[in-house]
PDB file of C-alpha atoms in Angstrom:
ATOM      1  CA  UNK A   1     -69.888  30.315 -36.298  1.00 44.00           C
ATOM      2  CA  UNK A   2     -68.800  26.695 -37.443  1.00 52.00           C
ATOM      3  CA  UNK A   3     -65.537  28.218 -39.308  1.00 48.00           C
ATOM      4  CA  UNK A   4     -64.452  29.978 -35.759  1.00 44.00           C
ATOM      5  CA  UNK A   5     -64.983  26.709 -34.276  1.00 44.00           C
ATOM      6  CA  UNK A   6     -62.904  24.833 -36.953  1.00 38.00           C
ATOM      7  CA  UNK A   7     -60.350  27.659 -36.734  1.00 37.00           C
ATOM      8  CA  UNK A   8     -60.407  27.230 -32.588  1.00 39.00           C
ATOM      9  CA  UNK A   9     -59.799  23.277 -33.131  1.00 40.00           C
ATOM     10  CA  UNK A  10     -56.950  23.719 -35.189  1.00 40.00           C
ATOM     11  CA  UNK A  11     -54.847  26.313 -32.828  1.00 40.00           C
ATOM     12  CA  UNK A  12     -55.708  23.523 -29.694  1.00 38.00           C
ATOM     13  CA  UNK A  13     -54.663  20.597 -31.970  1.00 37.00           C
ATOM     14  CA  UNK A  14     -51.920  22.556 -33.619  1.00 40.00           C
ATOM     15  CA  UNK A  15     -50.598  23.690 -29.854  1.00 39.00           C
ATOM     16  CA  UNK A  16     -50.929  20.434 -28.445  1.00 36.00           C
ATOM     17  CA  UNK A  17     -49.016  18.946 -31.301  1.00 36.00           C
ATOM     18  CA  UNK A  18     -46.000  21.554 -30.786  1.00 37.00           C
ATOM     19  CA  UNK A  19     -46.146  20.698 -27.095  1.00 34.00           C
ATOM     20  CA  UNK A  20     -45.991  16.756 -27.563  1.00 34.00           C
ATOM     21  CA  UNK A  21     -43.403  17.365 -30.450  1.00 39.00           C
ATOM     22  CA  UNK A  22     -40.533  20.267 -29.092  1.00 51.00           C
ATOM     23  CA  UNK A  23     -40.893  20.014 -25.181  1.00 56.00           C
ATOM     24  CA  UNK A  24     -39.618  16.456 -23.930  1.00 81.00           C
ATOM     25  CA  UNK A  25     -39.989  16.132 -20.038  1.00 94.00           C
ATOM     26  CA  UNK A  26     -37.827  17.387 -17.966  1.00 98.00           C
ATOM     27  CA  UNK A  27     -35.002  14.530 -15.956  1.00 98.00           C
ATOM     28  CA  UNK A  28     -32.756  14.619 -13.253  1.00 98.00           C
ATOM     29  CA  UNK A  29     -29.127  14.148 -13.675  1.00 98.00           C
ATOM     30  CA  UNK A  30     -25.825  15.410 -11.997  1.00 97.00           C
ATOM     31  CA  UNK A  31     -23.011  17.514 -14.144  1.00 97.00           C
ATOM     32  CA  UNK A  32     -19.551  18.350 -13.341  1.00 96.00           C
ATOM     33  CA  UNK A  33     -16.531  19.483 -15.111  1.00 94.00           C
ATOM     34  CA  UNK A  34     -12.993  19.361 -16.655  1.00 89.00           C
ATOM     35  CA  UNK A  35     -10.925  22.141 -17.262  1.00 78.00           C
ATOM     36  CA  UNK A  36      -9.195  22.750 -20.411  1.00 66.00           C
ATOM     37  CA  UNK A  37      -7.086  25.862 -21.850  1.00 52.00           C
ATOM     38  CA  UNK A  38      -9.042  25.340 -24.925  1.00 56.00           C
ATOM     39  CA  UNK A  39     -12.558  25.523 -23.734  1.00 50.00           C
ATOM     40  CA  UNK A  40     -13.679  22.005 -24.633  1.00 50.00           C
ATOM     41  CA  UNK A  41     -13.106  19.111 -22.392  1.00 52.00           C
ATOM     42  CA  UNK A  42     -11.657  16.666 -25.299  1.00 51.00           C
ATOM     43  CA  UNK A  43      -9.508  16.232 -28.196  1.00 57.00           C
ATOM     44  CA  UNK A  44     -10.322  13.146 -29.212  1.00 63.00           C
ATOM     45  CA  UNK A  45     -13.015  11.519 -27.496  1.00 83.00           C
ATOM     46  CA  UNK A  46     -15.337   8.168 -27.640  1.00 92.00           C
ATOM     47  CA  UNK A  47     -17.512   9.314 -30.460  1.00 94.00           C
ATOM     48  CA  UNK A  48     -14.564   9.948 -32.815  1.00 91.00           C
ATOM     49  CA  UNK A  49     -15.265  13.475 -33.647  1.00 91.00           C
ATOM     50  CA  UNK A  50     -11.709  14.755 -33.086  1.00 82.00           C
ATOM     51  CA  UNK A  51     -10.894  18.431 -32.807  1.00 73.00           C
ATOM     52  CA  UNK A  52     -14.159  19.839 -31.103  1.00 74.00           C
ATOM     53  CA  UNK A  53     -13.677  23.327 -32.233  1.00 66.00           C
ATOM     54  CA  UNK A  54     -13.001  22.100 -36.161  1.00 65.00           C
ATOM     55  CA  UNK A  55     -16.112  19.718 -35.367  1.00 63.00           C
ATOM     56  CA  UNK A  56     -18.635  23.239 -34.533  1.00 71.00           C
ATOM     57  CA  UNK A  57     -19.124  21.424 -31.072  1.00 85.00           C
ATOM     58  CA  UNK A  58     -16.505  23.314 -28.882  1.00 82.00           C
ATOM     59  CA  UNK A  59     -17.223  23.999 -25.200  1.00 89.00           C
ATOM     60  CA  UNK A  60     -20.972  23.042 -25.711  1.00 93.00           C
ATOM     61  CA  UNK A  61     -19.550  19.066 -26.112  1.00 92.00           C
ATOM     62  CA  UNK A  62     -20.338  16.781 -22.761  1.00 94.00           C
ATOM     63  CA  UNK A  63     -18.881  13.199 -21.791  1.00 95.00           C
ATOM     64  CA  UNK A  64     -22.290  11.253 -21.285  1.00 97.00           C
ATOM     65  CA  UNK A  65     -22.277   8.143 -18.494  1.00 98.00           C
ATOM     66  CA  UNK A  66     -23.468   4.988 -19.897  1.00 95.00           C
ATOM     67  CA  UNK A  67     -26.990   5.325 -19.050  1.00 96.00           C
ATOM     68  CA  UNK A  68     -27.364   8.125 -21.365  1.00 97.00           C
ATOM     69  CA  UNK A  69     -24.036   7.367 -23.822  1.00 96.00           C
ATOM     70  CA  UNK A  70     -25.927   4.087 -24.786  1.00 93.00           C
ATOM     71  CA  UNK A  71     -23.068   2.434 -26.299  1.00 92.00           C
ATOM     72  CA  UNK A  72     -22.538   5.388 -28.489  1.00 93.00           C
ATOM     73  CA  UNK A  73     -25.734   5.944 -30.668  1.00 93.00           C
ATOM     74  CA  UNK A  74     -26.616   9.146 -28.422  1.00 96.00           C
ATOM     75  CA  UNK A  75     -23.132  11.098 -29.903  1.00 96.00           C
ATOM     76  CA  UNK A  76     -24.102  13.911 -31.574  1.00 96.00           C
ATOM     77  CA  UNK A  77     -27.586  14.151 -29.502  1.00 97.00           C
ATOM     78  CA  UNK A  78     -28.277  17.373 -28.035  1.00 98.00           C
ATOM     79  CA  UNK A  79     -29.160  17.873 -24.843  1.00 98.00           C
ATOM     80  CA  UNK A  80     -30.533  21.220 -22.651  1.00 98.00           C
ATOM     81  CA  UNK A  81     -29.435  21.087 -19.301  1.00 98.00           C
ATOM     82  CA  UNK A  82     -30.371  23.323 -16.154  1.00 98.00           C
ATOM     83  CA  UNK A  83     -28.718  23.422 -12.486  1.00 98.00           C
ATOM     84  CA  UNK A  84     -31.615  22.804 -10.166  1.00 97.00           C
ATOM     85  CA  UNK A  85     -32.340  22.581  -6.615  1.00 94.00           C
ATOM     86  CA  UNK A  86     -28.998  24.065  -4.794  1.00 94.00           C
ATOM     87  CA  UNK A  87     -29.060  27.189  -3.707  1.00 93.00           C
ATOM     88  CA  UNK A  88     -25.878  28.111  -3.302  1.00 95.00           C
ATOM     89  CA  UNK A  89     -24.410  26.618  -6.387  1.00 97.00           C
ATOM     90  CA  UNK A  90     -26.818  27.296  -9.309  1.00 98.00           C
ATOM     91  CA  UNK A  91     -26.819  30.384 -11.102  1.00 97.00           C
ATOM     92  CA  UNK A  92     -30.128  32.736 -10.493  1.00 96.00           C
ATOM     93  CA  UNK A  93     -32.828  32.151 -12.666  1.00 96.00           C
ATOM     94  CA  UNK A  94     -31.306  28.322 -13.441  1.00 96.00           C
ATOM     95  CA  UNK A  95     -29.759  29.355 -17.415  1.00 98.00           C
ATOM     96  CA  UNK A  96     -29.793  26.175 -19.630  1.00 98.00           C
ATOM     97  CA  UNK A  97     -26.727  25.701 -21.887  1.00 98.00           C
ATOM     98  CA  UNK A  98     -27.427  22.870 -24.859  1.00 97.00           C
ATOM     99  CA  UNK A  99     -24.762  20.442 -25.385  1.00 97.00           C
ATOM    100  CA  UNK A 100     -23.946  17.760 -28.100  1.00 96.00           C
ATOM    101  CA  UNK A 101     -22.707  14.258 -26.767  1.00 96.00           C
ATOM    102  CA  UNK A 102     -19.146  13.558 -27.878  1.00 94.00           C
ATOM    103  CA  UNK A 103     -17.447  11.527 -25.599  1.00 93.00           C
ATOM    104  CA  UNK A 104     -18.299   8.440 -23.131  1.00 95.00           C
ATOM    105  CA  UNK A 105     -18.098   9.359 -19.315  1.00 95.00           C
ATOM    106  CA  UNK A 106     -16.522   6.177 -17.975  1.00 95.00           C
ATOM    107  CA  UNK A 107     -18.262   4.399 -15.015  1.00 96.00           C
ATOM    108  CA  UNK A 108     -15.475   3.902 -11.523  1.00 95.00           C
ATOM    109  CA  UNK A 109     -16.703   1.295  -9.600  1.00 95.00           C
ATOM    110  CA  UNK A 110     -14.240   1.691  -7.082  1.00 95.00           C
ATOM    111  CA  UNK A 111     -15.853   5.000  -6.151  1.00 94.00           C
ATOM    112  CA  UNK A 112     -19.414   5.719  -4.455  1.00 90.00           C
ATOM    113  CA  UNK A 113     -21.645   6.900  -6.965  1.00 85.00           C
ATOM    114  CA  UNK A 114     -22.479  10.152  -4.467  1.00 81.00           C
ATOM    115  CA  UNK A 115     -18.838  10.665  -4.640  1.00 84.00           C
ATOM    116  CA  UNK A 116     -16.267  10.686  -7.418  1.00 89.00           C
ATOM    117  CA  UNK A 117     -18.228   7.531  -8.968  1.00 95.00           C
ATOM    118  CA  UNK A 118     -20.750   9.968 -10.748  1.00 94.00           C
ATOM    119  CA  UNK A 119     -20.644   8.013 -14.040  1.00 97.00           C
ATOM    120  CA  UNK A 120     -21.166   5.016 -12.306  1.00 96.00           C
ATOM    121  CA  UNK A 121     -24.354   2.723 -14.014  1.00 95.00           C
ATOM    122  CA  UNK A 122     -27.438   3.663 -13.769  1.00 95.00           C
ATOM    123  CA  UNK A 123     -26.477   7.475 -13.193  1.00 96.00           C
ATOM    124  CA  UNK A 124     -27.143   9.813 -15.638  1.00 98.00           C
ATOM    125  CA  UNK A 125     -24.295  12.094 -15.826  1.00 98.00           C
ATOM    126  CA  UNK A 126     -23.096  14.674 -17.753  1.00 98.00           C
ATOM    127  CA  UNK A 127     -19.230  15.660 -17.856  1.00 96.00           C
ATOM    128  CA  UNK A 128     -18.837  19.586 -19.312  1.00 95.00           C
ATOM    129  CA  UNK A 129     -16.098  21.598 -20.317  1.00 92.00           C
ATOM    130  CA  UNK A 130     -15.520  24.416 -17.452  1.00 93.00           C
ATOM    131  CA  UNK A 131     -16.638  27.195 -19.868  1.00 92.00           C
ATOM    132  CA  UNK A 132     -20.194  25.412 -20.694  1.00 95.00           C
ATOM    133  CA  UNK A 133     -20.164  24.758 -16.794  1.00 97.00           C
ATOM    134  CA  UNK A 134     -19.774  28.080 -15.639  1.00 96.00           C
ATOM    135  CA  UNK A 135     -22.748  29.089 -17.271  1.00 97.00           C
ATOM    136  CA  UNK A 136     -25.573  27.413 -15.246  1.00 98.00           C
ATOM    137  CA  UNK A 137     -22.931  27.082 -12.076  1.00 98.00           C
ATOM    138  CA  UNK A 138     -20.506  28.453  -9.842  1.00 97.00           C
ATOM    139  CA  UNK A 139     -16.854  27.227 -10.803  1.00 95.00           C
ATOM    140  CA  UNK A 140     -15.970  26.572  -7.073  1.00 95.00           C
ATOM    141  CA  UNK A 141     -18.908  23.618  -7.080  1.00 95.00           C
ATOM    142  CA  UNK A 142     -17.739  20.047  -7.272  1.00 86.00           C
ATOM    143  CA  UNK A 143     -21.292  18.278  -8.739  1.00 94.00           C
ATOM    144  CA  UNK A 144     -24.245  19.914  -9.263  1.00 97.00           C
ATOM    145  CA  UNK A 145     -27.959  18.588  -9.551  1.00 97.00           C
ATOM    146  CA  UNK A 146     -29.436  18.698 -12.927  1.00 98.00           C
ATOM    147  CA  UNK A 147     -32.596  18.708 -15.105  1.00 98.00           C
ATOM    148  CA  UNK A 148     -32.098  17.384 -18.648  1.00 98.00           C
ATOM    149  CA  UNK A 149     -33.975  16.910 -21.893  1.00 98.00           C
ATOM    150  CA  UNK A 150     -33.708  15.765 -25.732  1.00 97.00           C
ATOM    151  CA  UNK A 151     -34.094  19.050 -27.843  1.00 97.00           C
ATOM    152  CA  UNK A 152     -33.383  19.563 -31.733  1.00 97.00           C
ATOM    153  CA  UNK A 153     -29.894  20.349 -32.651  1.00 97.00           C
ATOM    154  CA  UNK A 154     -29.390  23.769 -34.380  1.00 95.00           C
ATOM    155  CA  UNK A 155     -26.295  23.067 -37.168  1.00 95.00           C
ATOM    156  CA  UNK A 156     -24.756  25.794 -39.079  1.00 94.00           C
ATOM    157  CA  UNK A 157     -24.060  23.834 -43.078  1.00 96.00           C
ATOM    158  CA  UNK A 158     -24.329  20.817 -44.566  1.00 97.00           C
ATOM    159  CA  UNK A 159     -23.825  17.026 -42.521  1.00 98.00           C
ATOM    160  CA  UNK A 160     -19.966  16.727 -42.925  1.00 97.00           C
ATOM    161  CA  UNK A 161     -18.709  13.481 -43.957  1.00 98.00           C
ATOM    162  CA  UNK A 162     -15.312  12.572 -43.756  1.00 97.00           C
ATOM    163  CA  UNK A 163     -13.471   9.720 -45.316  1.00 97.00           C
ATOM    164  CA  UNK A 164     -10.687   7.512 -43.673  1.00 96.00           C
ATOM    165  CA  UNK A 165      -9.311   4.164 -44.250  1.00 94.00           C
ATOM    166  CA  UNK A 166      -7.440   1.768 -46.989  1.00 89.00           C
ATOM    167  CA  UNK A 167      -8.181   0.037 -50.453  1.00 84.00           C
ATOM    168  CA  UNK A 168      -9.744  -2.873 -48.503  1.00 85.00           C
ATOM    169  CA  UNK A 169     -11.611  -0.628 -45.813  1.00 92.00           C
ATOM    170  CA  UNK A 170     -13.724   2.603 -46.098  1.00 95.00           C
ATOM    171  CA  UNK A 171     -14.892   4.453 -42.763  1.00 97.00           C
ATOM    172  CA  UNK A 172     -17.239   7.616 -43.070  1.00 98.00           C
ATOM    173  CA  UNK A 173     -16.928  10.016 -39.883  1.00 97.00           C
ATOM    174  CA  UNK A 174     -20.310  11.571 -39.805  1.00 97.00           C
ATOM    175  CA  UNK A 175     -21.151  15.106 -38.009  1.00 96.00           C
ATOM    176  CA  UNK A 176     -22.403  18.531 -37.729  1.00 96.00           C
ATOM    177  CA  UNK A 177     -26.287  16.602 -37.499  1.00 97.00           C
ATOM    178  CA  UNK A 178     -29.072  18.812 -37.435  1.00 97.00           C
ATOM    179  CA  UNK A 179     -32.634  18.165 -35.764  1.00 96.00           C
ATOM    180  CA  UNK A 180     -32.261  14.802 -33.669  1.00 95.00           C
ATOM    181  CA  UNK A 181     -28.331  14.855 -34.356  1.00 96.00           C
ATOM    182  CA  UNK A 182     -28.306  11.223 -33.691  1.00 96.00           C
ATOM    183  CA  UNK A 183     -27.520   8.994 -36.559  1.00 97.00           C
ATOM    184  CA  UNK A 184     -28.841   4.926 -36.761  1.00 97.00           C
ATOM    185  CA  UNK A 185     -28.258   3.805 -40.292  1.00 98.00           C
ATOM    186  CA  UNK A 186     -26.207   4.992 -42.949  1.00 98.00           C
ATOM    187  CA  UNK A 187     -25.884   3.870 -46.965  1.00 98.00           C
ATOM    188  CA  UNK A 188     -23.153   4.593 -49.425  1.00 98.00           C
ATOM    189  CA  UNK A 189     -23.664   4.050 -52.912  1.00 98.00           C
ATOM    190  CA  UNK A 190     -20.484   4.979 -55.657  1.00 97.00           C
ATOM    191  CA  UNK A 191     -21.584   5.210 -59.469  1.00 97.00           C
ATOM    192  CA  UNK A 192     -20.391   1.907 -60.011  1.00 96.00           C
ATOM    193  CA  UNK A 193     -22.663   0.034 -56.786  1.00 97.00           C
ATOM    194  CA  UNK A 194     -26.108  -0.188 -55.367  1.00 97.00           C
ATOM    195  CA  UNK A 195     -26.787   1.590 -51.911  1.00 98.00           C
ATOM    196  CA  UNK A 196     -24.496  -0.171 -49.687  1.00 98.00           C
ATOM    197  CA  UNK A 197     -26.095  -0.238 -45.664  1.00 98.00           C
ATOM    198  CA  UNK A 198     -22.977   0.501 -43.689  1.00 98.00           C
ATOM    199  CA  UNK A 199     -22.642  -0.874 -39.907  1.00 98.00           C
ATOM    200  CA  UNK A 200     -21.596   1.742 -37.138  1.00 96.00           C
ATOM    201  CA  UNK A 201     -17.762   0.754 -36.170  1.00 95.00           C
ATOM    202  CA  UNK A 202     -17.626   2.845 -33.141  1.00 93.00           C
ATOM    203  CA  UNK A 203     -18.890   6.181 -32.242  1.00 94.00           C
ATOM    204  CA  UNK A 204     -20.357   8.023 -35.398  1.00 96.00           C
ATOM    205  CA  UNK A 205     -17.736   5.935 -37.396  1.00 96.00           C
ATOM    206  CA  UNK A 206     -19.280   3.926 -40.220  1.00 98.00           C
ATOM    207  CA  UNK A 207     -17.764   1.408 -42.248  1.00 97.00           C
ATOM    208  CA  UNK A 208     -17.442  -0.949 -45.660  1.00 97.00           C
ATOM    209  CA  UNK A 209     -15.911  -3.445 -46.980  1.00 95.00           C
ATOM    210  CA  UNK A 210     -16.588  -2.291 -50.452  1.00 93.00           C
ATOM    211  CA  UNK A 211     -13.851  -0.797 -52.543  1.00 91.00           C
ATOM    212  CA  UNK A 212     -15.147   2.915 -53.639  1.00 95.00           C
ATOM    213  CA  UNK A 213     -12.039   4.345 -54.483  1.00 94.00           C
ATOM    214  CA  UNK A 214     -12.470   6.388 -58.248  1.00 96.00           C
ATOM    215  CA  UNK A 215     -16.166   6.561 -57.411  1.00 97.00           C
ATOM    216  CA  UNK A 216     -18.215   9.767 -56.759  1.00 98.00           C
ATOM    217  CA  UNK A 217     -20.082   8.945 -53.572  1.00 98.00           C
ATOM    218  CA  UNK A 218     -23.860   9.524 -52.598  1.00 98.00           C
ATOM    219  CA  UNK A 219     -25.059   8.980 -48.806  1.00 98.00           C
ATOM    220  CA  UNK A 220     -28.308   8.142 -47.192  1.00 98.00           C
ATOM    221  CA  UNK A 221     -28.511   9.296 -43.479  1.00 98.00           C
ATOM    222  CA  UNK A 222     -31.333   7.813 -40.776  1.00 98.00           C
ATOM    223  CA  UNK A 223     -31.762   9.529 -37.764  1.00 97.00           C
ATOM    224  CA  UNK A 224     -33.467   8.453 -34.359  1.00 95.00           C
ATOM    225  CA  UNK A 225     -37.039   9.769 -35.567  1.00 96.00           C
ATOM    226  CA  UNK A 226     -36.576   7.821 -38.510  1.00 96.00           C
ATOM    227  CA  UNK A 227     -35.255  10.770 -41.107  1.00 97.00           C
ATOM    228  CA  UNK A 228     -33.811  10.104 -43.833  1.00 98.00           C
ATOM    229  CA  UNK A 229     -31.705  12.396 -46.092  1.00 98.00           C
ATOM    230  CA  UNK A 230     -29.940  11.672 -49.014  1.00 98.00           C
ATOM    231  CA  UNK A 231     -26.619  13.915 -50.021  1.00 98.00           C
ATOM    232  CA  UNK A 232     -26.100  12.900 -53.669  1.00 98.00           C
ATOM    233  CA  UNK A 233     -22.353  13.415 -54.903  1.00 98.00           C
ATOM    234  CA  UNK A 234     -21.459  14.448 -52.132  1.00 98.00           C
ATOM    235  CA  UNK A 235     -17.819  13.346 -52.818  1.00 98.00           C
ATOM    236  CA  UNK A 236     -16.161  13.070 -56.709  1.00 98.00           C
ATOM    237  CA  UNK A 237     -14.659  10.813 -58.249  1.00 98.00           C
ATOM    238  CA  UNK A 238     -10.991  11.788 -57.463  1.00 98.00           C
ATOM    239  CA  UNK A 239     -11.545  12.241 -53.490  1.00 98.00           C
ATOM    240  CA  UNK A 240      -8.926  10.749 -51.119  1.00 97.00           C
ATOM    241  CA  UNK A 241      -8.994   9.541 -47.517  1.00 96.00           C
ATOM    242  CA  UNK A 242      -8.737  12.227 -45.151  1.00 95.00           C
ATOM    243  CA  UNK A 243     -11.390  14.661 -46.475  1.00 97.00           C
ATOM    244  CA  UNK A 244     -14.234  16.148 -45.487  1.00 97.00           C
ATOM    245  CA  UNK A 245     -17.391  16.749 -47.732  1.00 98.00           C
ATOM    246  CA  UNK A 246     -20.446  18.566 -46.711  1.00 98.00           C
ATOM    247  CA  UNK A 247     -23.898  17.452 -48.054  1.00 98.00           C
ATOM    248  CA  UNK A 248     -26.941  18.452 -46.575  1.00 97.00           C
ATOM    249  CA  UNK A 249     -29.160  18.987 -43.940  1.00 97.00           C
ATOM    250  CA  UNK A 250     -32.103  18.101 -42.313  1.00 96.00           C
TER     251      UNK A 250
END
């Protein structure tokens, strides 16, 4: 009888635990859209990602207003979002799509915030390509009412790092984050130097002043929930601006 009951206590603490831990509350937001021929609503956009598509983000990428953009330390964040409460606008059975922050929705103060000013501060906003749109609303709607939440972000591969800049500045481009997907301190340490902290230059753009060049390069990635993963080697010795290396993944 006292192992049932210890067995019993686990699956309630065990429950609660995956409760507290995968299912963040539910919060209201508005979402409209942008149409492009490509199916994602950027090329280049305020977290520096680029091409969407070569990126893995594609149509599931959103412009985030300030409120939830937070100066850019939410790109790469993934968010589930629902339409909600309009009848003749939401799709039956309110689908979720999940979508990974990539760009900043700009704020228009010369707009109402119930009309055209939807990124205005302190909305919460989310800006979607038509395809990701058209999933959880009819096309023909102009805003819809939301529900949003933080979930983990599912990533095919390794973190992708990829190297720009000049013999007296080095920039890391950091993507494809699993789990949180939102990165807050990064380290780069060649064969020849300590782990260097890097400070975020905009976006998921990290830079140093520190000349690497001839150097295999290690990283050490921190994420929101305080995870950290180190990618060894990642890069070696003969690597050149412009490339992309994959190390791995949380």
């Amino acid at each position: 009888m006292g192992a049932l009951k210890v067995v019993l206590l686990y699956l309630i603490v065990h429950q609660a635990w995956k409760i507290t831990a995968d299912d963040e509350e539910w919060k209201s937001a508005t979402a409209t859209y942008v149409k492009d021929t490509n199916g994602s609503i950027v090329v280049e956009g305020a977290c520096g990602y680029g091409d969407l598509h070569k990126a893995t983000y594609g149509k599931y990428s959103a412009g985030l207003s300030s409120m939830l953009f937070n100066r850019g330390s939410a790109c790469g964040a993934c968010f589930e979002v629902r339409c909600v409460d309009h009848i003749l606008w939401c799709l039956q059975g309110s689908p979720s799509v999940i979508l990974t922050a990539t760009d900043f929705c700009p704020p228009n103060y010369g707009l109402s915030a119930d009309y055209g000013g939807w990124c205005n501060f302190p909305k919460e906003h989310f800006e979607m390509s038509e395809a990701a749109f058209t999933e959880i609303a009819e096309k023909k709607a102009d805003i819809v009412p939301v529900q949003h939440r933080r979930v983990k972000c599912g990533r095919r591969g390794g973190l992708r790092f990829t190297v720009s800049g000049n013999f007296h500045f080095y920039q890391v481009l950091i993507s494809n984050v699993g789990l949180d997907g939102e990165v807050i301190a990064v380290k780069v340490k060649g064969s020849k130097t300590a782990w260097i902290p890097m400070a975020r230059n905009w976006g998921q753009n990290w830079q140093s002043n520190a000349n690497l060049i001839g150097q295999p390069l290690s990283f050490e990635v921190t994420t929101s929930s305080r995870k950290t993963l180190t990618s060894y080697n990642v890069a070696p010795a003969n690597w050149q601006f412009g490339q992309t290396f994959e190390g791995k993944q949380f």
